[in-house]
CSV table of C-alpha atoms and ligand atoms in Angstrom, one decimal:
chain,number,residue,atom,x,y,z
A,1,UNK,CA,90.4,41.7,17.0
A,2,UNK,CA,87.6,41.0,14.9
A,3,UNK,CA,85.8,37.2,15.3
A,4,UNK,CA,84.9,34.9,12.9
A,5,UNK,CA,81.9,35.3,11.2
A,6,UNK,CA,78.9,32.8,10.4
A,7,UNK,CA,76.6,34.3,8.0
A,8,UNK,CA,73.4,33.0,7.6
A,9,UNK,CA,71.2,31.8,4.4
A,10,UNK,CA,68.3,34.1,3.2
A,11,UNK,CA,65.2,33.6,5.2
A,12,UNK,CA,67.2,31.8,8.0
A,13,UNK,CA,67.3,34.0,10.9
A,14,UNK,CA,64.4,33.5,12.2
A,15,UNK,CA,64.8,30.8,14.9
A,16,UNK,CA,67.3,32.6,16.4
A,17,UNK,CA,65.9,35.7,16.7
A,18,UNK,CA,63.7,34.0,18.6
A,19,UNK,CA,66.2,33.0,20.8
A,20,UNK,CA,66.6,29.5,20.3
A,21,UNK,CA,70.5,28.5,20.2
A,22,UNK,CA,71.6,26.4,17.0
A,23,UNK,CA,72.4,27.0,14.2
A,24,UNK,CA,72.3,24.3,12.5
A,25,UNK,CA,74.7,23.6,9.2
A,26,UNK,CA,71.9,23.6,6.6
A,27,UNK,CA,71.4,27.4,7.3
A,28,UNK,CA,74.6,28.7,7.0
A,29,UNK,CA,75.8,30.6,3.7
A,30,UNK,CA,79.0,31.1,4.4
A,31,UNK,CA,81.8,31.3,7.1
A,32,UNK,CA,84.3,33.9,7.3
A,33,UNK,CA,87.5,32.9,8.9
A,34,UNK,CA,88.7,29.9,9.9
A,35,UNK,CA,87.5,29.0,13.3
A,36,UNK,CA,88.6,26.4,15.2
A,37,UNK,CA,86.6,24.0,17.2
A,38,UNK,CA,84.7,25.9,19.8
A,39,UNK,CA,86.1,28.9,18.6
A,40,UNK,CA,83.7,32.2,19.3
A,41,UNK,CA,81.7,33.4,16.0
A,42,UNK,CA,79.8,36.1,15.8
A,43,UNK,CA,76.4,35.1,14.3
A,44,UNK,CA,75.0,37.8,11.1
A,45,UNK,CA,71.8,37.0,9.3
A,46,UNK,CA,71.8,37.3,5.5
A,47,UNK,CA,71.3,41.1,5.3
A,48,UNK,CA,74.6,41.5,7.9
A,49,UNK,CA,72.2,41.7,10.9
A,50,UNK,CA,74.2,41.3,14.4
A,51,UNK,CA,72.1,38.1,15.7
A,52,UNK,CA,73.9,36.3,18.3
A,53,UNK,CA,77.4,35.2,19.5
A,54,UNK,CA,78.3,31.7,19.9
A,55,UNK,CA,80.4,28.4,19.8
A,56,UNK,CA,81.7,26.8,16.4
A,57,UNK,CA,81.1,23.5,16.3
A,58,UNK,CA,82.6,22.3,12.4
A,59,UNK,CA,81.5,18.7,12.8
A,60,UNK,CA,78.2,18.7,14.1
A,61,UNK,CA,74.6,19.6,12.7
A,62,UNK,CA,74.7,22.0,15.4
A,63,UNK,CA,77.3,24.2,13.8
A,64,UNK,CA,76.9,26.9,16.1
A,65,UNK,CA,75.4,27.1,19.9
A,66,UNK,CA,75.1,31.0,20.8
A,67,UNK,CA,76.5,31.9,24.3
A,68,UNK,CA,75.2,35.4,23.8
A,69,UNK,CA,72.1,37.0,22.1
A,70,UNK,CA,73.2,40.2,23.7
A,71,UNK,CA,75.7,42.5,21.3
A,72,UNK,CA,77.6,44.2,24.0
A,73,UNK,CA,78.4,40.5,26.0
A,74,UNK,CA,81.8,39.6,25.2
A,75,UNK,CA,82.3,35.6,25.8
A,76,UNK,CA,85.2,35.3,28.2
A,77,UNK,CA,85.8,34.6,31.9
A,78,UNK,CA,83.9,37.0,33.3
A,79,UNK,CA,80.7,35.5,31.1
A,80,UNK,CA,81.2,32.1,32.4
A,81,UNK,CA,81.3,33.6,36.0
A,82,UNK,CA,78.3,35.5,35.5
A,83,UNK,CA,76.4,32.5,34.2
A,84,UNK,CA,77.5,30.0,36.7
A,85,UNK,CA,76.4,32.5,39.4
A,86,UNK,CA,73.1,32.7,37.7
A,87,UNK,CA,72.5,29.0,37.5
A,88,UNK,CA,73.5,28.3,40.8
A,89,UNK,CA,71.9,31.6,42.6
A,90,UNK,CA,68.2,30.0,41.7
A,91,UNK,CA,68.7,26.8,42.9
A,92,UNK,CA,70.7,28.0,46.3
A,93,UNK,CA,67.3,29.1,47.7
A,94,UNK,CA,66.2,25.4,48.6
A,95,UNK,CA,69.6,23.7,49.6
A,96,UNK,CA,69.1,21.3,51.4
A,97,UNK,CA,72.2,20.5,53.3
A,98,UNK,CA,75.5,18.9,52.8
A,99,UNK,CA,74.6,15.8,51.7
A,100,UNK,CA,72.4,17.2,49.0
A,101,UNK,CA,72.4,16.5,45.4
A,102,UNK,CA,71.3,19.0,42.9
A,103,UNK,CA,71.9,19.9,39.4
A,104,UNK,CA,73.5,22.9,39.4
A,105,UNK,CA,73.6,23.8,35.4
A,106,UNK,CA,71.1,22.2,32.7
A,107,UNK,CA,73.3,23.8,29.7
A,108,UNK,CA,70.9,25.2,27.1
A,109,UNK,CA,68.3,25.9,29.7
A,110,UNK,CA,70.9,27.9,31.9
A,111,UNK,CA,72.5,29.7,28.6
A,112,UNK,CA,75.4,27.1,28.7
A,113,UNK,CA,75.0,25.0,26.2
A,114,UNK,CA,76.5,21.9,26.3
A,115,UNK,CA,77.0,21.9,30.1
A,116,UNK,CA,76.1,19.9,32.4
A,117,UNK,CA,77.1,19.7,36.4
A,118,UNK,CA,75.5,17.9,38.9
A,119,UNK,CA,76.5,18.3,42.9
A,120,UNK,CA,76.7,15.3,44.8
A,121,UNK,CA,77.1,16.6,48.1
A,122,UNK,CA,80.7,18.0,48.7
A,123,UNK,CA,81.3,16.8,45.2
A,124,UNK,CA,80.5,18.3,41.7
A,125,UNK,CA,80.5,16.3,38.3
A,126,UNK,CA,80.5,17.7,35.2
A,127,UNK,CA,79.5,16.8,31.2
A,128,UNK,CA,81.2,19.1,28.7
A,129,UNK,CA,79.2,17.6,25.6
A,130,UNK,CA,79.7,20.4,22.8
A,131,UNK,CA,82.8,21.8,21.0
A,132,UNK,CA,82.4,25.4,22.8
A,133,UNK,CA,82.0,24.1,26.3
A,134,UNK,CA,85.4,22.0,25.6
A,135,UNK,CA,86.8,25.0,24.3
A,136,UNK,CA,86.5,26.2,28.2
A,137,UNK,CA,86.6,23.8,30.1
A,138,UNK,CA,89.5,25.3,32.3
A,139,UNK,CA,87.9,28.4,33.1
A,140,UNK,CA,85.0,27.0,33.8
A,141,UNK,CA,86.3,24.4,36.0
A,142,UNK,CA,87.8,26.8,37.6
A,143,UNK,CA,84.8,28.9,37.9
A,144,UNK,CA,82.4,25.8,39.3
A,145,UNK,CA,85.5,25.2,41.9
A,146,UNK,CA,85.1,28.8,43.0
A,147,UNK,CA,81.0,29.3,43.2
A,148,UNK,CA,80.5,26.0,45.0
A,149,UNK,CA,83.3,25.6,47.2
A,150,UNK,CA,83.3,21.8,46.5
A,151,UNK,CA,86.0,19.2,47.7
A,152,UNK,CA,86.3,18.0,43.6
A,153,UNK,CA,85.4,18.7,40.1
A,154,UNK,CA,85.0,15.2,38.5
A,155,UNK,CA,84.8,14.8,34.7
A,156,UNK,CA,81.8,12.6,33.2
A,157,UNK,CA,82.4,13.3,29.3
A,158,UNK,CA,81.8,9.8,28.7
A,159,UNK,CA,78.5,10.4,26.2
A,160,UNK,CA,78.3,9.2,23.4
A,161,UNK,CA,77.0,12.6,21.9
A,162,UNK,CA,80.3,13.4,22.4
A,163,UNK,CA,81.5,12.0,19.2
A,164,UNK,CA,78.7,14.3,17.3
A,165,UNK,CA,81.0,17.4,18.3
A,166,UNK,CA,84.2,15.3,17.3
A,167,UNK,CA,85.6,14.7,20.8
A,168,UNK,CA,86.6,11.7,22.7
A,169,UNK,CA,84.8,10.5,25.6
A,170,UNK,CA,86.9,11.4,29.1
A,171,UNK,CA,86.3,11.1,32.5
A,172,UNK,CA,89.0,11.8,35.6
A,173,UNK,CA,89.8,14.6,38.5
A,174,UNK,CA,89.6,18.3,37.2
A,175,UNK,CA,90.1,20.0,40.3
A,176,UNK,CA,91.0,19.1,44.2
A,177,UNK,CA,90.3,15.6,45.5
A,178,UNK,CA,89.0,12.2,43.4
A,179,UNK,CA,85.4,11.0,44.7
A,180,UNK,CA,84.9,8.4,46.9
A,181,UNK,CA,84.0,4.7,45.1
A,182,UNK,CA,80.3,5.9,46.4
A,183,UNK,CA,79.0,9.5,47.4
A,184,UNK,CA,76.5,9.4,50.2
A,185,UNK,CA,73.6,11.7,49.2
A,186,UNK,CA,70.5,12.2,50.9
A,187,UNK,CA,66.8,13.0,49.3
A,188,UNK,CA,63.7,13.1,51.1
A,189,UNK,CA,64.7,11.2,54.3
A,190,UNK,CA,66.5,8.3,52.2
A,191,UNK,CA,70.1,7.2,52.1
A,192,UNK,CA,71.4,6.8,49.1
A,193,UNK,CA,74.8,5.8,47.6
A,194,UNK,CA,76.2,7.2,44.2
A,195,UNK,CA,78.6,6.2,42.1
A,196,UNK,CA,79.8,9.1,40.0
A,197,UNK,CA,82.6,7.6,38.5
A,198,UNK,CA,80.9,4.4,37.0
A,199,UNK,CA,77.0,4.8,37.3
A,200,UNK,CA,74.0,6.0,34.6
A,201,UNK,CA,74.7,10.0,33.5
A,202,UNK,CA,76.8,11.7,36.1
A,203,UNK,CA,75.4,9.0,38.8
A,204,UNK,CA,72.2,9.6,39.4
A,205,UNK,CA,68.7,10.0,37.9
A,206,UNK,CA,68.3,13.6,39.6
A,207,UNK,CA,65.5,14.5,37.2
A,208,UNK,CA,63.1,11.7,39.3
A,209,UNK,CA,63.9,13.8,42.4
A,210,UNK,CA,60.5,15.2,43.0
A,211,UNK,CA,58.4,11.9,41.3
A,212,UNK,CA,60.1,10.0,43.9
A,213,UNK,CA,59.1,12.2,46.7
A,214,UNK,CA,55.3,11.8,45.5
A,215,UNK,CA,55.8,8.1,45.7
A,216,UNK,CA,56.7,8.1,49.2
A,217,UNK,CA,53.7,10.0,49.9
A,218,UNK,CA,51.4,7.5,48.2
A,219,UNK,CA,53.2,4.1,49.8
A,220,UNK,CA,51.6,3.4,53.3
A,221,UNK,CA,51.3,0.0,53.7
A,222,UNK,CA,51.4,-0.7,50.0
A,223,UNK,CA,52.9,-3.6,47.5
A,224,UNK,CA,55.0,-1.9,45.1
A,225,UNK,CA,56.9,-2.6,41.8
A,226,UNK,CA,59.8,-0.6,40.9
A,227,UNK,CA,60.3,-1.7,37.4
A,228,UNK,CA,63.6,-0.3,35.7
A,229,UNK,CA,64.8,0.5,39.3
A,230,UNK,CA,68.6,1.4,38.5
A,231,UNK,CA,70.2,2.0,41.9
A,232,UNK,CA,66.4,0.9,44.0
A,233,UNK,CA,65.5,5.0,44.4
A,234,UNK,CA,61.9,5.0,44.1
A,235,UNK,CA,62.0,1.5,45.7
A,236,UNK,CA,64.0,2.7,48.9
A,237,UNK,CA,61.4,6.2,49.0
A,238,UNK,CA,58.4,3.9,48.6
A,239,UNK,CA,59.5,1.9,52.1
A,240,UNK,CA,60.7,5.2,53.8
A,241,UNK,CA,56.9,6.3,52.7
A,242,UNK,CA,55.8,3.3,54.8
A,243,UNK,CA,55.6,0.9,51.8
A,244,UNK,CA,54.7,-3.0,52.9
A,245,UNK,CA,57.6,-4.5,50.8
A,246,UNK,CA,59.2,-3.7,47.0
A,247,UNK,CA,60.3,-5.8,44.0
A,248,UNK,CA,62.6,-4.1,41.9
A,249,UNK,CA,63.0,-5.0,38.8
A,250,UNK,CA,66.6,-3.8,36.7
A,251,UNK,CA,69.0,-5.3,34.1
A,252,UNK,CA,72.0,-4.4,35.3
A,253,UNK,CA,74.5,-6.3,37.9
A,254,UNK,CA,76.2,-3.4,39.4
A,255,UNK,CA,72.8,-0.7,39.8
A,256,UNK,CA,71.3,-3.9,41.7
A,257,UNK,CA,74.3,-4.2,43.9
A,258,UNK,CA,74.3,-0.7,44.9
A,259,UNK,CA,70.6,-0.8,45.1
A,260,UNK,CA,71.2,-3.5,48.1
A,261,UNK,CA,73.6,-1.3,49.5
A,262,UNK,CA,71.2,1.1,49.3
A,263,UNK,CA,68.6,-1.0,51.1
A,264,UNK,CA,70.8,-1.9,54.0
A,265,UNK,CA,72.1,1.3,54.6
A,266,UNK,CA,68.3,2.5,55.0
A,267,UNK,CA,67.8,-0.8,57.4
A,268,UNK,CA,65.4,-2.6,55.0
A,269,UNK,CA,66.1,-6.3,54.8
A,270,UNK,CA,65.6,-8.5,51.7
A,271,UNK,CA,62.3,-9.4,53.1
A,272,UNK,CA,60.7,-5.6,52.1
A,273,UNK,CA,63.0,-4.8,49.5
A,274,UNK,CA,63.8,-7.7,46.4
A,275,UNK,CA,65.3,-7.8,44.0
A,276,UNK,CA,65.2,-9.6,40.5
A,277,UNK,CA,67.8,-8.8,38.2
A,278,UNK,CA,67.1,-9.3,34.4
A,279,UNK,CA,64.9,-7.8,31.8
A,280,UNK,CA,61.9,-6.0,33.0
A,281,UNK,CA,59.3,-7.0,29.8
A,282,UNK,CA,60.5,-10.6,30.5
A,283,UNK,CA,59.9,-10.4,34.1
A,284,UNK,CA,57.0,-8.4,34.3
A,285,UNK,CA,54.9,-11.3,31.8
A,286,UNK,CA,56.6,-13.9,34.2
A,287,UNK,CA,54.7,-11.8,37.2
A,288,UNK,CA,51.7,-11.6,34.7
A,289,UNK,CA,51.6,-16.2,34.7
A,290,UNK,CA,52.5,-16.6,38.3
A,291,UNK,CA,48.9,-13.8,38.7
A,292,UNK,CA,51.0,-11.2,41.4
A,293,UNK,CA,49.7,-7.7,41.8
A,294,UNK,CA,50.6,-4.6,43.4
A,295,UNK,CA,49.1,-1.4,45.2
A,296,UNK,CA,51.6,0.6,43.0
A,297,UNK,CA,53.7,0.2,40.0
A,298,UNK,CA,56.2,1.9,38.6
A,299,UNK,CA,57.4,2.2,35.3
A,300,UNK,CA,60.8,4.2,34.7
A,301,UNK,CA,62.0,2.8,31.1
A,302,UNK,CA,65.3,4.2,29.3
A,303,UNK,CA,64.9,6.1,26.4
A,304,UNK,CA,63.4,3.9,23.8
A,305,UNK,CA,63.5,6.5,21.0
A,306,UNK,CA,66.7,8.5,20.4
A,307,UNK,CA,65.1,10.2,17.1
A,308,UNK,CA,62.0,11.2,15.9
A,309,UNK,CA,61.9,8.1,13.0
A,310,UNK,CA,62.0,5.8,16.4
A,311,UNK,CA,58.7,7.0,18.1
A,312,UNK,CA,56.9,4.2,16.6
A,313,UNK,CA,58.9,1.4,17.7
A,314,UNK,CA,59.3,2.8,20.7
A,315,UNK,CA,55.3,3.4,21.0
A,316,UNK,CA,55.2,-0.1,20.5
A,317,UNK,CA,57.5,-1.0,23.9
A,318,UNK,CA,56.0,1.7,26.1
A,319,UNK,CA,52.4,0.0,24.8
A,320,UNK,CA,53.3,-3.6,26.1
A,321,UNK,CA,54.6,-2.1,29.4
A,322,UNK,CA,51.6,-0.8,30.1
A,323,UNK,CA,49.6,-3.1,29.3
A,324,UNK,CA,51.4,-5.2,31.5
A,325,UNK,CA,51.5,-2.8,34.6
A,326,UNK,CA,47.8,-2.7,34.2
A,327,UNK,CA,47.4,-6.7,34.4
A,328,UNK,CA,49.7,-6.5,37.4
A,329,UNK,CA,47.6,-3.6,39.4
A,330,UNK,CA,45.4,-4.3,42.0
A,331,UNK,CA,41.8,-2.6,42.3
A,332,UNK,CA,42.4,0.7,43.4
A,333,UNK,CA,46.0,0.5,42.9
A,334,UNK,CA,48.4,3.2,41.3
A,335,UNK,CA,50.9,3.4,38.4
A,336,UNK,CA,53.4,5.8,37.7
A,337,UNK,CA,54.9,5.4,34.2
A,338,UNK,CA,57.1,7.5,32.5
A,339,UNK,CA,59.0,8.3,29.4
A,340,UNK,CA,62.2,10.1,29.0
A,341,UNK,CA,62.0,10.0,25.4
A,342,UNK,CA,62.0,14.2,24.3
A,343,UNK,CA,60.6,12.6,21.0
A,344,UNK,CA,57.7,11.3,22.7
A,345,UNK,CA,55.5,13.9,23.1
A,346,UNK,CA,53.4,13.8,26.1
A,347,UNK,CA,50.1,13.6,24.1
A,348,UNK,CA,50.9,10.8,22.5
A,349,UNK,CA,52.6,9.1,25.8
A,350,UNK,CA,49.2,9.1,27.7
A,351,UNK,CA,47.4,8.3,24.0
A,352,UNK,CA,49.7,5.0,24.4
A,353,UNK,CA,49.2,4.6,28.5
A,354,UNK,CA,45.1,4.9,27.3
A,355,UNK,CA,45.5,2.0,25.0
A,356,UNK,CA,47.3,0.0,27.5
A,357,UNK,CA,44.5,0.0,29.6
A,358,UNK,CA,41.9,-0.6,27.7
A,359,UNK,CA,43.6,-3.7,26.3
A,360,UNK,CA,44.1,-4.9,29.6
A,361,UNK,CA,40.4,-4.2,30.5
A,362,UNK,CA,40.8,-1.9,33.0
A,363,UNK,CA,39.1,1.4,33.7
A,364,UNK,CA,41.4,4.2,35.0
A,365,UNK,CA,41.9,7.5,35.4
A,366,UNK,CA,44.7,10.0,35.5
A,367,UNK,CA,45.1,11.8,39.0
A,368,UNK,CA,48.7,13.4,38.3
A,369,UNK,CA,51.0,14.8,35.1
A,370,UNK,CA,54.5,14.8,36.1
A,371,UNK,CA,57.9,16.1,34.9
A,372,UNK,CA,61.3,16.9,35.5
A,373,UNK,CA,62.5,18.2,38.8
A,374,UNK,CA,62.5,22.1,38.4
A,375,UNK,CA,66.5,21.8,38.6
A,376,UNK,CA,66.0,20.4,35.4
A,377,UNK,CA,64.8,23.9,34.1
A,378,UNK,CA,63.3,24.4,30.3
A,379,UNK,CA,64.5,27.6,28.7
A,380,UNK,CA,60.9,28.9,27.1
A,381,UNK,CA,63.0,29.2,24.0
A,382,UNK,CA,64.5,26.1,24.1
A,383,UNK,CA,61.6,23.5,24.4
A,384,UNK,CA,63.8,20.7,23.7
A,385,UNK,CA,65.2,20.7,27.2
A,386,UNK,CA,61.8,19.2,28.6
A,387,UNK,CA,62.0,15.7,28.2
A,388,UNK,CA,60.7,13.8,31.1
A,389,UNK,CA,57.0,13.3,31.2
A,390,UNK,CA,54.7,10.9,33.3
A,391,UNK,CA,51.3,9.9,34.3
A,392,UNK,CA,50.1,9.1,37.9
A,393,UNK,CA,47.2,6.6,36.9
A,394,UNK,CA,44.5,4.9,39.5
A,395,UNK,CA,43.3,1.9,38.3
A,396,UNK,CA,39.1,0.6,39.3
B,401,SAH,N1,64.1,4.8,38.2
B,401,SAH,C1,65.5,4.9,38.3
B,401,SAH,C2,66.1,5.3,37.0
B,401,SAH,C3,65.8,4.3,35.9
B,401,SAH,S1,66.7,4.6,34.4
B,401,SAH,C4,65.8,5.9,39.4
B,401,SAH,O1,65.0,6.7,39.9
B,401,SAH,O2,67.0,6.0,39.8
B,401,SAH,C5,66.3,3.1,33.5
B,401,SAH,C6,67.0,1.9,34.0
B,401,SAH,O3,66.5,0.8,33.2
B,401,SAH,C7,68.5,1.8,33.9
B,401,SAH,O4,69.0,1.5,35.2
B,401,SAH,C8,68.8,0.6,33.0
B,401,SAH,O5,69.9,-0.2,33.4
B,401,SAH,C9,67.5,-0.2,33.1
B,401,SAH,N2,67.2,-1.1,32.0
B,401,SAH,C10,67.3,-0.8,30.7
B,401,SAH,N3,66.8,-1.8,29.9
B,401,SAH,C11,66.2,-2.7,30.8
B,401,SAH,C12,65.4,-3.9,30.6
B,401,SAH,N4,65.1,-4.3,29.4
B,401,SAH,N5,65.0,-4.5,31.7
B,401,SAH,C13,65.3,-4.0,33.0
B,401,SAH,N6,66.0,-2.9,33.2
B,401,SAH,C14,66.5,-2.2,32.1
């Protein structure tokens, strides 16, 4: 039985001979067949070139994700085995234990577009955040159950991105037992508590993994400030690294309640790790009139720019930030700032960090480029999966 067919516009073909995965609506001619949402197409440039074999997707911009780019791979269980095997096979070689958490598939990056599954210890959580993934969700469910021998498959399709694709947002069991309120997770000699069901993404902000593990290193004895501190990670690493004592700084009620929790279960009392709840450019100019400082800052916004036309406004928030860090940094002392905006390129991230500086009157210099956690892989034909980007800056 033939497939649907997605022919391509004149000229068109070109990204994805390249092996980048969308297809996006402007560059279709025409569609042959009807396919359903998620349905498999096969992919023919203008001329009637075989080019690719992928996911249907009739509401989105992305109208097609390609699974394949290779004629003779037919899309069906056995390719979702194969590719979960693959995804998991590369990260296997530095588990860590059974409280680890890892991700286990970064979906374009680990030719699955659209999926995303983290393992929290004995428990995995998944994102199905495109029309094709959703198409097979139950074969790969079944598939993850299988490769990691996990306790539970939970269900975070709760992204908004979701509605892009022209599905509701879900979350719930898929496979064997529910998840604790909390998962227990260890990284780098902390103690950490998750909450899959209700916290940021699937829980956790994995991709810091390795960043946080630096600022352990760097903490002996020092002051620190974990500004946009979510669940206290860095804060908690930072002590574990020998750290004096830790403010941390976050909006939200329940990541500061788990970020306690987090605190006692490590043994570190409100006297070393504090926190104020509330918004971090209010709180940080507050910090600024009362004239604290700190060996070491850290800056870990949220995305300020979800499209390309926001980089300026965002350029704007990531400035003052800064600028603030810098006022609040003693001589000597380090910041780590970030941005996990993939429209903010990292040129123009340490162009912005530069400027903070300088109107802050301070002379520094950049010791350390950081990114994702390698977990967090970027397909070299998909550049758009690299999105975190940061700057280890000492300050004179
Ligand atoms: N550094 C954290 C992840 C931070 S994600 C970690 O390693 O786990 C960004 C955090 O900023 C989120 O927890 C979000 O709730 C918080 N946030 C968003 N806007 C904020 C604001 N204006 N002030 C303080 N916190 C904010």
């Amino acid at each position: 039985m033939s497939l649907p067919t997605v022919l391509l516009k004149r000229g068109r073909d070109a990204s994805l001979r390249r092996r980048h995965p969308w297809v996006f609506s402007g560059g279709i001619a025409s569609v042959r067949g009807d396919p359903f949402p998620g349905e498999t197409v096969e992919v023919r440039a203008h001329d009637g070139r075989w080019l690719a074999r992928g996911a249907y997707s009739p509401t989105s911009q992305i109208r097609v994700r390609a699974w394949t780019f290779d004629e003779g791979q037919s899309v069906d269980r056995a390719f979702f085995r194969r590719r979960i095997e693959e995804a998991l096979a590369v990260r296997s070689a530095n588990r860590q234990g059974e409280r680890e958490a890892r991700r286990l598939v970064y979906s374009e990056s680990d030719g699955l577009p659209g999926l995303i599954v983290d393992r929290y210890g004995a428990h995995v959580v998944v994102q199905f955040l495109s029309a094709g993934s959703e198409r097979w969700r139950d074969v790969i469910v079944r598939e993850l159950a299988e490769a990691t021998a996990c306790e539970g498959v939970y269900e975070r399709s709760d992204s908004s991105g979701r509605r892009l694709e022209g599905l509701e947002e879900r979350t719930g069991v898929l496979f064997g037992v529910e998840p604790p309120d909390v998962v227990e997770i260890e990284e780098g000699g902390c103690r950490l508590l998750v909450d899959v069901r209700a916290g940021h993404k699937t829980g956790f902000y994995l991709d810091q993994r390795q960043n946080r593990a630096l600022v352990r290193e760097q903490a002996r004895d020092a002051d620190v400030l974990n500004a946009f501190s979510y669940t206290g990670g860095f804060g908690i690493a930072a002590l574990v690294g020998g750290a004096r004592a830790v403010t941390n700084v976050e909006s939200s009620g329940p990541a500061n309640e788990l970020a306690r929790r987090n605190a006692e279960l490590n043994h570190f009392g409100p006297d070393r790790f504090n926190v104020e709840e509330g918004d971090a450019f209010r709180v940080l100019r507050r910090f600024r009139d009362e004239a604290r400082s700190f060996d070491i800052v850290i800056l870990d916004p949220p995305k300020f720019a979800e499209s390309a036309a926001q980089v300026e406004r965002a350029a704007r928030g990531y400035k003052d930030l800064n600028l603030l860090a810098f006022r609040l940094l003693r001589p000597g002392g380090l910041l780590f700032t970030f941005s996990c905006s993939g429209h903010m390129k990292p040129d123009l991230f340490q162009k912005i960090v530069a400027d903070g500086a300088l109107d802050a009157g301070r002379d520094a210099r950049i010791v350390g480029w950081l990114h994702q956690a390698p977990d967090h892989p970027t397909a070299l034909a998909f550049p758009e999966a690299s999105y975190l980007k940061g700057l280890v800056v000492r300050a004179t």
